[in-house]
């Protein structure tokens, strides 16, 4: 079986690593992949955003399944294009991917469907946006409407900060087209959790919970990033919350999409704030989370490939997923300067030593092979990941792993999962 994976980050290496263990032994191709996927299959020199080149390759080489990792090709309609040439694709259509691609579309779906989320207003005029901010006061959240590589969200504690955010997005256009319109949103307080679900158009199978750490530095200081580390399970997602999230978030959203004539097939990722008044949706993503995937998939005891295929074919059941109770932690090692500008091409050493620590796997994110060396090629470089029989054991292993790895300028957070450690000395959540 031939599988094409689109993307080249930690999520895609984790998908490839999980699929490589499948008894079917699929032959893997990644476009473009990274230094990690190069050891599991063939990297193609095709960028994930180059939809023409991907479509041409897939048309000629006929993969049995294509799995699309990142949001840009999904929102650009790659699924539709590949399906149009008769290929099987895991990932939502361009119309369904608007749940991530357009915050205004997502808000509209949620509002109509009665999905709990922050109160929001939409503006295309900066003066009207500024007036709304001054009327509502701080704290307040400003979001660029379109895709902004995870950087178009400003959580503002003062009116001055919110004014600055409007200036950057709508006037200086720091995010280009994405800042043409903004969503100004009520600030929600609580603990965050990521819940991903496989959706086959009709059935919803929720995956294990995870918590991401979006700020660059310890104690949630510094700028937002794509994600500096994760752990699964997230004990804040208590047993009582699962049915609420299923009904109020996933089922209501999918029913409203169906009403609009849109079938959602693929992963639907709900970024939730667990507020005192129940879970509320911060955002939807139309794909696996990165680095959530790095901690969710190692806990999956049933074959991933069978679940993805069932999803594509519209025959997904709860039997397709079963979870190990072992907690998993991922610590992202980033380039010096990330999420600002950073150097590339810096040699990386120590990965083999890190993987000698029991149950440690190092997922590559921004790496590439240059001659006989592995070098950095992105902001998030590696996701050092460990399973343990307890969260303290997983943490001990993961940080023994990071201690083995060197590249100039490397930085990482040393407080991943600290909240879960405090919450439960003996975590009870298993999913
Ligand atoms: P998003 O990309 O929409 O998930 O936003 C990035 C981060 O900003 C989230 O993970 C939250 O930490 C924060 N955030 C987004 N929206 C809100 C909100 N309405 N209230 C508080 N924090 C938020
Ligand atoms: N980890 C956040 C995301 O994948 O968007």
CSV table of C-alpha atoms and ligand atoms in Angstrom, one decimal:
chain,number,residue,atom,x,y,z
A,1,UNK,CA,0.0,0.0,0.0
A,2,UNK,CA,1.3,3.4,-1.0
A,3,UNK,CA,0.7,6.4,1.3
A,4,UNK,CA,1.5,10.0,0.5
A,5,UNK,CA,1.8,12.4,3.5
A,6,UNK,CA,1.6,16.1,2.8
A,7,UNK,CA,3.6,18.3,5.1
A,8,UNK,CA,7.1,18.4,6.7
A,9,UNK,CA,6.7,19.1,10.5
A,10,UNK,CA,6.6,17.1,13.7
A,11,UNK,CA,3.0,16.1,13.1
A,12,UNK,CA,3.9,14.5,9.8
A,13,UNK,CA,6.9,12.7,11.2
A,14,UNK,CA,4.6,11.3,14.0
A,15,UNK,CA,2.0,10.2,11.4
A,16,UNK,CA,4.7,8.5,9.3
A,17,UNK,CA,6.3,6.9,12.4
A,18,UNK,CA,2.9,5.5,13.5
A,19,UNK,CA,2.0,4.2,10.0
A,20,UNK,CA,5.5,2.7,9.6
A,21,UNK,CA,4.6,0.3,12.5
A,22,UNK,CA,1.4,-0.9,10.9
A,23,UNK,CA,1.4,-4.6,10.1
A,24,UNK,CA,0.5,-3.8,6.5
A,25,UNK,CA,3.9,-2.1,6.1
A,26,UNK,CA,2.8,0.7,3.9
A,27,UNK,CA,5.3,2.4,1.5
A,28,UNK,CA,5.5,6.0,2.6
A,29,UNK,CA,6.1,9.2,0.6
A,30,UNK,CA,6.3,12.6,2.2
A,31,UNK,CA,5.9,16.0,0.5
A,32,UNK,CA,8.2,17.6,1.5
A,33,UNK,CA,8.9,15.6,4.8
A,34,UNK,CA,11.9,16.3,6.9
A,35,UNK,CA,15.1,14.6,8.3
A,36,UNK,CA,12.9,12.2,10.4
A,37,UNK,CA,10.5,11.1,7.6
A,38,UNK,CA,13.6,10.5,5.4
A,39,UNK,CA,14.4,7.4,7.6
A,40,UNK,CA,10.9,6.0,7.1
A,41,UNK,CA,10.1,6.6,3.5
A,42,UNK,CA,10.9,8.8,0.5
A,43,UNK,CA,10.9,12.6,0.8
A,44,UNK,CA,9.7,14.3,-2.4
A,45,UNK,CA,11.0,17.8,-3.2
A,46,UNK,CA,7.5,19.2,-3.4
A,47,UNK,CA,6.3,21.8,-0.9
A,48,UNK,CA,3.0,21.3,0.9
A,49,UNK,CA,1.6,24.5,-0.5
A,50,UNK,CA,2.4,23.5,-4.1
A,51,UNK,CA,-1.0,22.1,-4.9
A,52,UNK,CA,-0.2,21.8,-8.7
A,53,UNK,CA,2.9,19.7,-8.1
A,54,UNK,CA,1.3,17.5,-5.5
A,55,UNK,CA,-1.7,16.9,-7.8
A,56,UNK,CA,0.6,16.1,-10.7
A,57,UNK,CA,2.7,13.7,-8.6
A,58,UNK,CA,-0.3,11.9,-7.1
A,59,UNK,CA,-2.1,11.7,-10.5
A,60,UNK,CA,1.0,10.0,-12.0
A,61,UNK,CA,1.9,7.8,-9.0
A,62,UNK,CA,-1.6,6.9,-7.7
A,63,UNK,CA,-1.1,6.6,-3.9
A,64,UNK,CA,-3.7,4.4,-2.2
A,65,UNK,CA,-4.2,7.0,0.4
A,66,UNK,CA,-3.1,10.6,0.8
A,67,UNK,CA,-3.0,12.2,4.3
A,68,UNK,CA,-2.9,16.0,4.3
A,69,UNK,CA,-1.2,17.4,7.5
A,70,UNK,CA,-1.2,21.2,7.4
A,71,UNK,CA,-4.1,23.7,7.1
A,72,UNK,CA,-2.9,25.6,4.0
A,73,UNK,CA,-3.3,22.8,1.4
A,74,UNK,CA,-6.6,21.7,3.1
A,75,UNK,CA,-8.0,25.2,3.0
A,76,UNK,CA,-6.7,25.5,-0.6
A,77,UNK,CA,-8.9,22.6,-1.6
A,78,UNK,CA,-6.2,19.9,-2.1
A,79,UNK,CA,-8.6,17.2,-1.0
A,80,UNK,CA,-11.1,18.2,-3.7
A,81,UNK,CA,-8.5,18.2,-6.3
A,82,UNK,CA,-7.1,14.8,-5.5
A,83,UNK,CA,-10.6,13.3,-5.2
A,84,UNK,CA,-11.4,14.8,-8.6
A,85,UNK,CA,-8.7,12.5,-10.1
A,86,UNK,CA,-10.1,9.5,-8.3
A,87,UNK,CA,-7.8,9.4,-5.3
A,88,UNK,CA,-8.6,8.5,-1.7
A,89,UNK,CA,-7.8,11.4,0.7
A,90,UNK,CA,-7.8,11.8,4.5
A,91,UNK,CA,-8.6,15.4,5.2
A,92,UNK,CA,-11.7,17.7,4.8
A,93,UNK,CA,-12.8,19.4,1.6
A,94,UNK,CA,-11.9,23.0,1.1
A,95,UNK,CA,-15.5,24.0,2.0
A,96,UNK,CA,-15.3,22.0,5.3
A,97,UNK,CA,-11.8,23.3,6.1
A,98,UNK,CA,-13.2,26.9,6.3
A,99,UNK,CA,-13.9,26.0,9.9
A,100,UNK,CA,-10.2,26.8,10.4
A,101,UNK,CA,-9.6,29.0,7.3
A,102,UNK,CA,-12.2,31.6,8.2
A,103,UNK,CA,-12.8,32.6,11.8
A,104,UNK,CA,-15.9,34.4,10.7
A,105,UNK,CA,-17.3,31.3,9.0
A,106,UNK,CA,-16.5,29.3,12.2
A,107,UNK,CA,-18.2,31.8,14.4
A,108,UNK,CA,-21.2,31.9,12.2
A,109,UNK,CA,-21.5,28.1,12.3
A,110,UNK,CA,-21.1,28.0,16.0
A,111,UNK,CA,-23.6,30.8,16.6
A,112,UNK,CA,-26.3,29.2,14.4
A,113,UNK,CA,-25.6,25.7,15.9
A,114,UNK,CA,-25.6,26.9,19.5
A,115,UNK,CA,-22.0,25.8,20.1
A,116,UNK,CA,-20.6,27.5,23.2
A,117,UNK,CA,-17.9,30.1,22.2
A,118,UNK,CA,-16.7,33.6,23.1
A,119,UNK,CA,-19.0,36.5,22.1
A,120,UNK,CA,-17.5,38.1,19.1
A,121,UNK,CA,-18.0,41.0,16.6
A,122,UNK,CA,-16.5,41.2,13.1
A,123,UNK,CA,-15.0,44.4,11.6
A,124,UNK,CA,-13.6,45.4,8.3
A,125,UNK,CA,-13.1,49.0,9.3
A,126,UNK,CA,-10.3,49.8,11.8
A,127,UNK,CA,-12.1,52.8,13.3
A,128,UNK,CA,-15.2,50.7,14.0
A,129,UNK,CA,-13.0,48.0,15.5
A,130,UNK,CA,-11.2,50.6,17.8
A,131,UNK,CA,-14.6,51.9,18.9
A,132,UNK,CA,-15.8,48.4,19.8
A,133,UNK,CA,-12.6,47.8,21.8
A,134,UNK,CA,-13.1,51.1,23.7
A,135,UNK,CA,-16.7,50.3,24.4
A,136,UNK,CA,-16.1,46.8,25.6
A,137,UNK,CA,-12.9,47.4,27.5
A,138,UNK,CA,-10.0,45.0,28.4
A,139,UNK,CA,-9.2,42.2,28.7
A,140,UNK,CA,-10.2,41.5,25.1
A,141,UNK,CA,-9.0,39.3,22.2
A,142,UNK,CA,-8.2,40.4,18.7
A,143,UNK,CA,-8.0,37.8,15.9
A,144,UNK,CA,-7.0,38.3,12.2
A,145,UNK,CA,-9.8,36.7,10.1
A,146,UNK,CA,-7.7,34.4,7.9
A,147,UNK,CA,-4.8,32.0,8.3
A,148,UNK,CA,-1.8,33.7,9.9
A,149,UNK,CA,0.4,30.7,10.8
A,150,UNK,CA,-0.9,30.7,14.4
A,151,UNK,CA,0.3,34.2,14.9
A,152,UNK,CA,-2.8,36.3,14.2
A,153,UNK,CA,-4.3,36.2,17.8
A,154,UNK,CA,-3.7,38.9,20.3
A,155,UNK,CA,-4.9,38.3,23.9
A,156,UNK,CA,-4.8,41.9,25.2
A,157,UNK,CA,-4.9,42.9,28.9
A,158,UNK,CA,-5.2,46.6,28.2
A,159,UNK,CA,-7.1,48.7,25.7
A,160,UNK,CA,-3.7,50.1,24.5
A,161,UNK,CA,-2.5,46.6,23.6
A,162,UNK,CA,-5.8,45.9,21.7
A,163,UNK,CA,-5.4,49.2,19.8
A,164,UNK,CA,-1.8,48.2,18.9
A,165,UNK,CA,-3.2,44.8,17.7
A,166,UNK,CA,-5.7,46.5,15.4
A,167,UNK,CA,-2.9,48.7,14.1
A,168,UNK,CA,-0.7,45.7,13.3
A,169,UNK,CA,-3.4,43.5,11.7
A,170,UNK,CA,-5.6,46.0,9.9
A,171,UNK,CA,-3.4,49.0,9.2
A,172,UNK,CA,0.2,47.7,9.0
A,173,UNK,CA,-1.1,44.4,7.6
A,174,UNK,CA,1.5,42.3,9.4
A,175,UNK,CA,-0.5,39.2,8.2
A,176,UNK,CA,-1.4,40.5,4.7
A,177,UNK,CA,-4.9,39.5,3.5
A,178,UNK,CA,-5.6,37.7,6.8
A,179,UNK,CA,-5.9,41.0,8.5
A,180,UNK,CA,-8.4,42.6,6.2
A,181,UNK,CA,-11.1,41.8,8.7
A,182,UNK,CA,-10.8,41.1,12.4
A,183,UNK,CA,-12.8,39.3,15.0
A,184,UNK,CA,-12.9,41.0,18.4
A,185,UNK,CA,-13.7,38.5,21.0
A,186,UNK,CA,-14.7,38.3,24.7
A,187,UNK,CA,-11.7,37.1,26.9
A,188,UNK,CA,-12.3,33.7,28.3
A,189,UNK,CA,-10.7,32.5,31.5
A,190,UNK,CA,-9.9,28.9,32.3
A,191,UNK,CA,-7.7,26.0,31.4
A,192,UNK,CA,-7.2,25.1,27.8
A,193,UNK,CA,-7.4,21.7,26.3
A,194,UNK,CA,-7.3,20.3,22.7
A,195,UNK,CA,-9.8,17.7,21.8
A,196,UNK,CA,-9.4,16.1,18.4
A,197,UNK,CA,-12.0,13.9,16.8
A,198,UNK,CA,-12.1,11.6,13.7
A,199,UNK,CA,-15.2,12.5,11.8
A,200,UNK,CA,-16.4,10.4,8.8
A,201,UNK,CA,-19.2,12.8,7.8
A,202,UNK,CA,-21.5,11.3,10.3
A,203,UNK,CA,-19.8,9.5,13.2
A,204,UNK,CA,-17.6,11.2,15.7
A,205,UNK,CA,-14.8,9.4,17.5
A,206,UNK,CA,-13.0,11.6,19.9
A,207,UNK,CA,-9.3,11.0,20.3
A,208,UNK,CA,-7.3,11.2,23.6
A,209,UNK,CA,-7.2,14.7,25.2
A,210,UNK,CA,-4.1,16.9,25.1
A,211,UNK,CA,-2.9,20.2,26.4
A,212,UNK,CA,-0.6,22.4,24.4
A,213,UNK,CA,1.7,25.2,25.7
A,214,UNK,CA,1.5,28.0,23.2
A,215,UNK,CA,3.7,30.6,24.8
A,216,UNK,CA,7.4,30.6,24.1
A,217,UNK,CA,8.8,30.6,27.6
A,218,UNK,CA,8.2,29.0,31.0
A,219,UNK,CA,5.1,30.1,33.1
A,220,UNK,CA,3.3,31.0,29.9
A,221,UNK,CA,5.4,34.1,29.3
A,222,UNK,CA,6.5,35.5,26.0
A,223,UNK,CA,4.9,35.5,22.5
A,224,UNK,CA,2.5,32.8,21.1
A,225,UNK,CA,4.1,30.1,19.1
A,226,UNK,CA,2.9,27.1,17.1
A,227,UNK,CA,3.2,25.1,20.3
A,228,UNK,CA,6.2,24.5,22.6
A,229,UNK,CA,5.1,21.2,24.2
A,230,UNK,CA,2.1,19.0,25.0
A,231,UNK,CA,1.0,16.2,27.2
A,232,UNK,CA,-1.8,13.6,27.0
A,233,UNK,CA,-4.1,12.9,28.8
A,234,UNK,CA,-5.1,16.4,30.0
A,235,UNK,CA,-6.6,15.7,33.5
A,236,UNK,CA,-8.6,18.9,33.3
A,237,UNK,CA,-10.9,17.1,30.8
A,238,UNK,CA,-12.8,15.2,33.4
A,239,UNK,CA,-15.1,12.2,32.7
A,240,UNK,CA,-18.1,14.5,33.1
A,241,UNK,CA,-16.9,16.8,30.3
A,242,UNK,CA,-16.6,14.2,27.5
A,243,UNK,CA,-20.3,13.9,26.7
A,244,UNK,CA,-20.8,17.6,26.9
A,245,UNK,CA,-18.0,18.2,24.4
A,246,UNK,CA,-19.3,15.5,22.1
A,247,UNK,CA,-22.8,16.9,22.1
A,248,UNK,CA,-22.3,20.7,22.4
A,249,UNK,CA,-19.2,21.0,20.3
A,250,UNK,CA,-18.8,18.2,17.8
A,251,UNK,CA,-22.4,17.0,17.1
A,252,UNK,CA,-23.9,20.5,16.9
A,253,UNK,CA,-21.1,21.7,14.6
A,254,UNK,CA,-21.4,18.8,12.2
A,255,UNK,CA,-25.2,19.0,12.1
A,256,UNK,CA,-25.0,22.7,11.2
A,257,UNK,CA,-22.4,21.9,8.5
A,258,UNK,CA,-24.6,19.1,7.1
A,259,UNK,CA,-27.5,21.6,7.0
A,260,UNK,CA,-25.3,23.8,4.9
A,261,UNK,CA,-24.6,20.9,2.5
A,262,UNK,CA,-21.0,20.4,3.8
A,263,UNK,CA,-19.7,17.0,4.7
A,264,UNK,CA,-16.8,17.0,7.1
A,265,UNK,CA,-14.4,14.1,6.8
A,266,UNK,CA,-11.0,14.0,8.5
A,267,UNK,CA,-9.8,15.3,11.9
A,268,UNK,CA,-11.7,18.1,13.5
A,269,UNK,CA,-9.7,19.7,16.3
A,270,UNK,CA,-11.5,21.8,18.9
A,271,UNK,CA,-9.3,24.2,20.9
A,272,UNK,CA,-11.3,24.6,24.1
A,273,UNK,CA,-11.3,26.9,27.1
A,274,UNK,CA,-12.7,25.1,30.1
A,275,UNK,CA,-14.5,28.0,31.8
A,276,UNK,CA,-16.4,28.1,35.0
A,277,UNK,CA,-19.5,28.1,32.7
A,278,UNK,CA,-18.5,25.0,30.8
A,279,UNK,CA,-16.2,24.3,27.8
A,280,UNK,CA,-16.2,27.0,25.1
A,281,UNK,CA,-14.6,26.7,21.7
A,282,UNK,CA,-11.6,29.0,21.1
A,283,UNK,CA,-10.9,27.8,17.6
A,284,UNK,CA,-11.4,24.9,15.3
A,285,UNK,CA,-8.6,23.4,13.3
A,286,UNK,CA,-9.3,21.1,10.3
A,287,UNK,CA,-6.3,18.9,10.9
A,288,UNK,CA,-4.2,17.0,13.5
A,289,UNK,CA,-2.6,19.4,16.0
A,290,UNK,CA,1.1,20.0,16.1
A,291,UNK,CA,2.5,19.1,18.7
A,292,UNK,CA,-0.7,17.4,20.0
A,293,UNK,CA,-0.2,14.5,17.5
A,294,UNK,CA,3.2,13.7,19.0
A,295,UNK,CA,1.5,12.8,22.4
A,296,UNK,CA,-1.8,11.4,21.2
A,297,UNK,CA,-0.6,8.9,18.6
A,298,UNK,CA,2.0,7.1,20.7
A,299,UNK,CA,-0.9,6.3,23.1
A,300,UNK,CA,-3.1,4.8,20.4
A,301,UNK,CA,-3.2,1.0,20.8
A,302,UNK,CA,-5.3,0.2,17.7
A,303,UNK,CA,-3.9,0.7,14.2
A,304,UNK,CA,-4.0,4.2,13.0
A,305,UNK,CA,-4.3,3.2,9.3
A,306,UNK,CA,-7.5,1.2,9.9
A,307,UNK,CA,-9.1,4.2,11.6
A,308,UNK,CA,-8.0,6.6,8.9
A,309,UNK,CA,-9.3,4.4,6.2
A,310,UNK,CA,-12.6,3.8,8.0
A,311,UNK,CA,-12.9,7.6,8.3
A,312,UNK,CA,-12.4,8.0,4.6
A,313,UNK,CA,-14.9,5.3,3.8
A,314,UNK,CA,-17.6,6.5,6.2
A,315,UNK,CA,-17.6,3.5,8.4
A,316,UNK,CA,-15.9,4.7,11.6
A,317,UNK,CA,-16.8,3.2,14.9
A,318,UNK,CA,-15.5,3.5,18.5
A,319,UNK,CA,-13.8,0.1,18.1
A,320,UNK,CA,-11.2,1.9,15.8
A,321,UNK,CA,-9.5,3.6,18.8
A,322,UNK,CA,-8.3,2.3,22.1
A,323,UNK,CA,-5.8,4.2,24.3
A,324,UNK,CA,-2.9,3.3,26.5
A,325,UNK,CA,-3.3,4.8,30.0
A,326,UNK,CA,0.4,5.7,30.0
A,327,UNK,CA,0.8,9.5,30.0
A,328,UNK,CA,2.9,11.0,27.1
A,329,UNK,CA,4.8,14.3,27.1
A,330,UNK,CA,6.4,16.2,24.2
A,331,UNK,CA,8.9,19.0,24.7
A,332,UNK,CA,9.6,21.1,21.6
A,333,UNK,CA,13.3,22.1,21.1
A,334,UNK,CA,13.2,25.4,19.1
A,335,UNK,CA,15.8,27.4,17.2
A,336,UNK,CA,17.3,30.4,19.0
A,337,UNK,CA,15.1,33.4,18.3
A,338,UNK,CA,11.9,31.4,17.5
A,339,UNK,CA,9.1,32.5,17.2
A,340,UNK,CA,10.9,35.6,15.8
A,341,UNK,CA,13.6,35.2,13.2
A,342,UNK,CA,16.2,32.4,13.6
A,343,UNK,CA,19.1,30.9,11.7
A,344,UNK,CA,18.9,27.6,9.8
A,345,UNK,CA,21.4,25.0,8.8
A,346,UNK,CA,22.8,24.5,12.4
A,347,UNK,CA,24.1,20.9,13.0
A,348,UNK,CA,22.1,18.8,15.5
A,349,UNK,CA,23.7,16.1,17.6
A,350,UNK,CA,22.6,13.6,20.3
A,351,UNK,CA,19.3,12.3,19.0
A,352,UNK,CA,20.5,8.7,19.1
A,353,UNK,CA,21.6,9.1,22.7
A,354,UNK,CA,18.2,10.7,23.6
A,355,UNK,CA,16.4,7.7,22.1
A,356,UNK,CA,18.4,5.3,24.3
A,357,UNK,CA,16.4,6.7,27.2
A,358,UNK,CA,13.6,4.2,27.7
A,359,UNK,CA,10.4,5.1,25.8
A,360,UNK,CA,11.8,8.3,24.3
A,361,UNK,CA,11.2,9.1,20.6
A,362,UNK,CA,12.5,12.2,19.0
A,363,UNK,CA,10.1,13.5,16.3
A,364,UNK,CA,11.7,15.8,13.8
A,365,UNK,CA,9.9,19.1,12.9
A,366,UNK,CA,12.4,21.6,11.3
A,367,UNK,CA,15.3,19.3,10.3
A,368,UNK,CA,16.8,18.2,7.1
A,369,UNK,CA,19.7,16.0,6.0
A,370,UNK,CA,22.6,18.0,4.5
A,371,UNK,CA,25.3,15.6,3.2
A,372,UNK,CA,25.9,13.2,6.2
A,373,UNK,CA,24.7,15.7,8.8
A,374,UNK,CA,21.3,16.6,10.3
A,375,UNK,CA,20.8,20.3,10.4
A,376,UNK,CA,18.0,22.7,11.6
A,377,UNK,CA,15.6,24.0,8.9
A,378,UNK,CA,12.8,25.5,10.9
A,379,UNK,CA,11.7,27.3,14.1
A,380,UNK,CA,10.4,24.2,15.9
A,381,UNK,CA,13.2,21.8,15.3
A,382,UNK,CA,12.5,18.6,17.4
A,383,UNK,CA,9.7,17.2,19.5
A,384,UNK,CA,11.3,15.0,22.2
A,385,UNK,CA,8.6,12.7,23.4
A,386,UNK,CA,8.3,10.1,26.2
A,387,UNK,CA,5.8,7.7,27.5
A,388,UNK,CA,5.9,6.8,31.2
A,389,UNK,CA,3.8,4.7,33.6
A,390,UNK,CA,3.1,8.0,35.4
A,391,UNK,CA,3.4,11.6,34.4
A,392,UNK,CA,6.5,12.2,36.6
A,393,UNK,CA,8.2,9.2,34.9
A,394,UNK,CA,7.3,10.5,31.5
A,395,UNK,CA,8.7,14.0,32.4
A,396,UNK,CA,11.9,12.5,33.9
A,397,UNK,CA,12.5,10.6,30.7
A,398,UNK,CA,11.6,13.5,28.3
A,399,UNK,CA,14.0,15.9,30.0
A,400,UNK,CA,16.8,13.2,30.2
A,401,UNK,CA,16.2,13.1,26.4
A,402,UNK,CA,16.4,16.9,25.8
A,403,UNK,CA,19.7,16.9,27.9
A,404,UNK,CA,21.3,14.6,25.3
A,405,UNK,CA,20.5,16.9,22.3
A,406,UNK,CA,22.6,19.9,21.2
A,407,UNK,CA,22.3,22.5,18.6
A,408,UNK,CA,23.5,26.0,18.9
A,409,UNK,CA,20.8,28.4,20.2
A,410,UNK,CA,18.4,25.6,21.2
A,411,UNK,CA,15.7,26.6,23.6
A,412,UNK,CA,12.8,24.7,25.2
A,413,UNK,CA,10.4,25.0,28.1
A,414,UNK,CA,11.2,23.2,31.3
A,415,UNK,CA,7.7,23.4,32.7
A,416,UNK,CA,5.7,21.2,30.3
A,417,UNK,CA,2.8,19.5,32.0
A,418,UNK,CA,3.4,21.4,35.3
A,419,UNK,CA,-0.3,22.2,35.6
A,420,UNK,CA,-1.2,18.6,35.3
A,421,UNK,CA,1.4,17.6,38.0
A,422,UNK,CA,-0.2,20.1,40.4
A,423,UNK,CA,-3.7,19.1,39.6
A,424,UNK,CA,-3.4,15.5,40.3
A,425,UNK,CA,-0.6,13.8,42.2
A,426,UNK,CA,-2.0,10.6,40.7
A,427,UNK,CA,-3.8,11.5,37.5
A,428,UNK,CA,-7.0,9.6,37.0
A,429,UNK,CA,-7.9,10.7,33.4
A,430,UNK,CA,-7.2,7.9,31.0
A,431,UNK,CA,-8.4,9.5,27.8
B,1,LIG,P1,-6.3,30.4,18.7
B,1,LIG,O1,-5.3,30.4,17.6
B,1,LIG,O2,-7.6,31.0,18.4
B,1,LIG,O3,-6.4,29.1,19.5
B,1,LIG,O4,-5.6,31.4,19.8
B,1,LIG,C1,-4.3,31.2,20.3
B,1,LIG,C2,-4.3,31.3,21.8
B,1,LIG,O5,-4.9,32.5,22.2
B,1,LIG,C3,-5.3,30.2,22.5
B,1,LIG,O6,-4.6,29.0,22.6
B,1,LIG,C4,-5.6,30.9,23.8
B,1,LIG,O7,-4.5,30.7,24.7
B,1,LIG,C5,-5.6,32.4,23.4
B,1,LIG,N1,-7.0,32.8,23.1
B,1,LIG,C6,-7.7,32.7,22.0
B,1,LIG,N2,-9.0,33.2,22.1
B,1,LIG,C7,-9.1,33.5,23.4
B,1,LIG,C8,-10.2,34.0,24.2
B,1,LIG,N3,-11.4,34.3,23.6
B,1,LIG,N4,-10.0,34.2,25.5
B,1,LIG,C9,-8.8,34.0,26.1
B,1,LIG,N5,-7.7,33.5,25.4
B,1,LIG,C10,-7.9,33.2,24.1
B,2,LIG,N1,-0.8,23.0,18.6
B,2,LIG,C1,-1.7,24.0,18.0
B,2,LIG,C2,-2.1,23.7,16.6
B,2,LIG,O1,-1.8,22.6,16.1
B,2,LIG,O2,-2.7,24.5,16.0
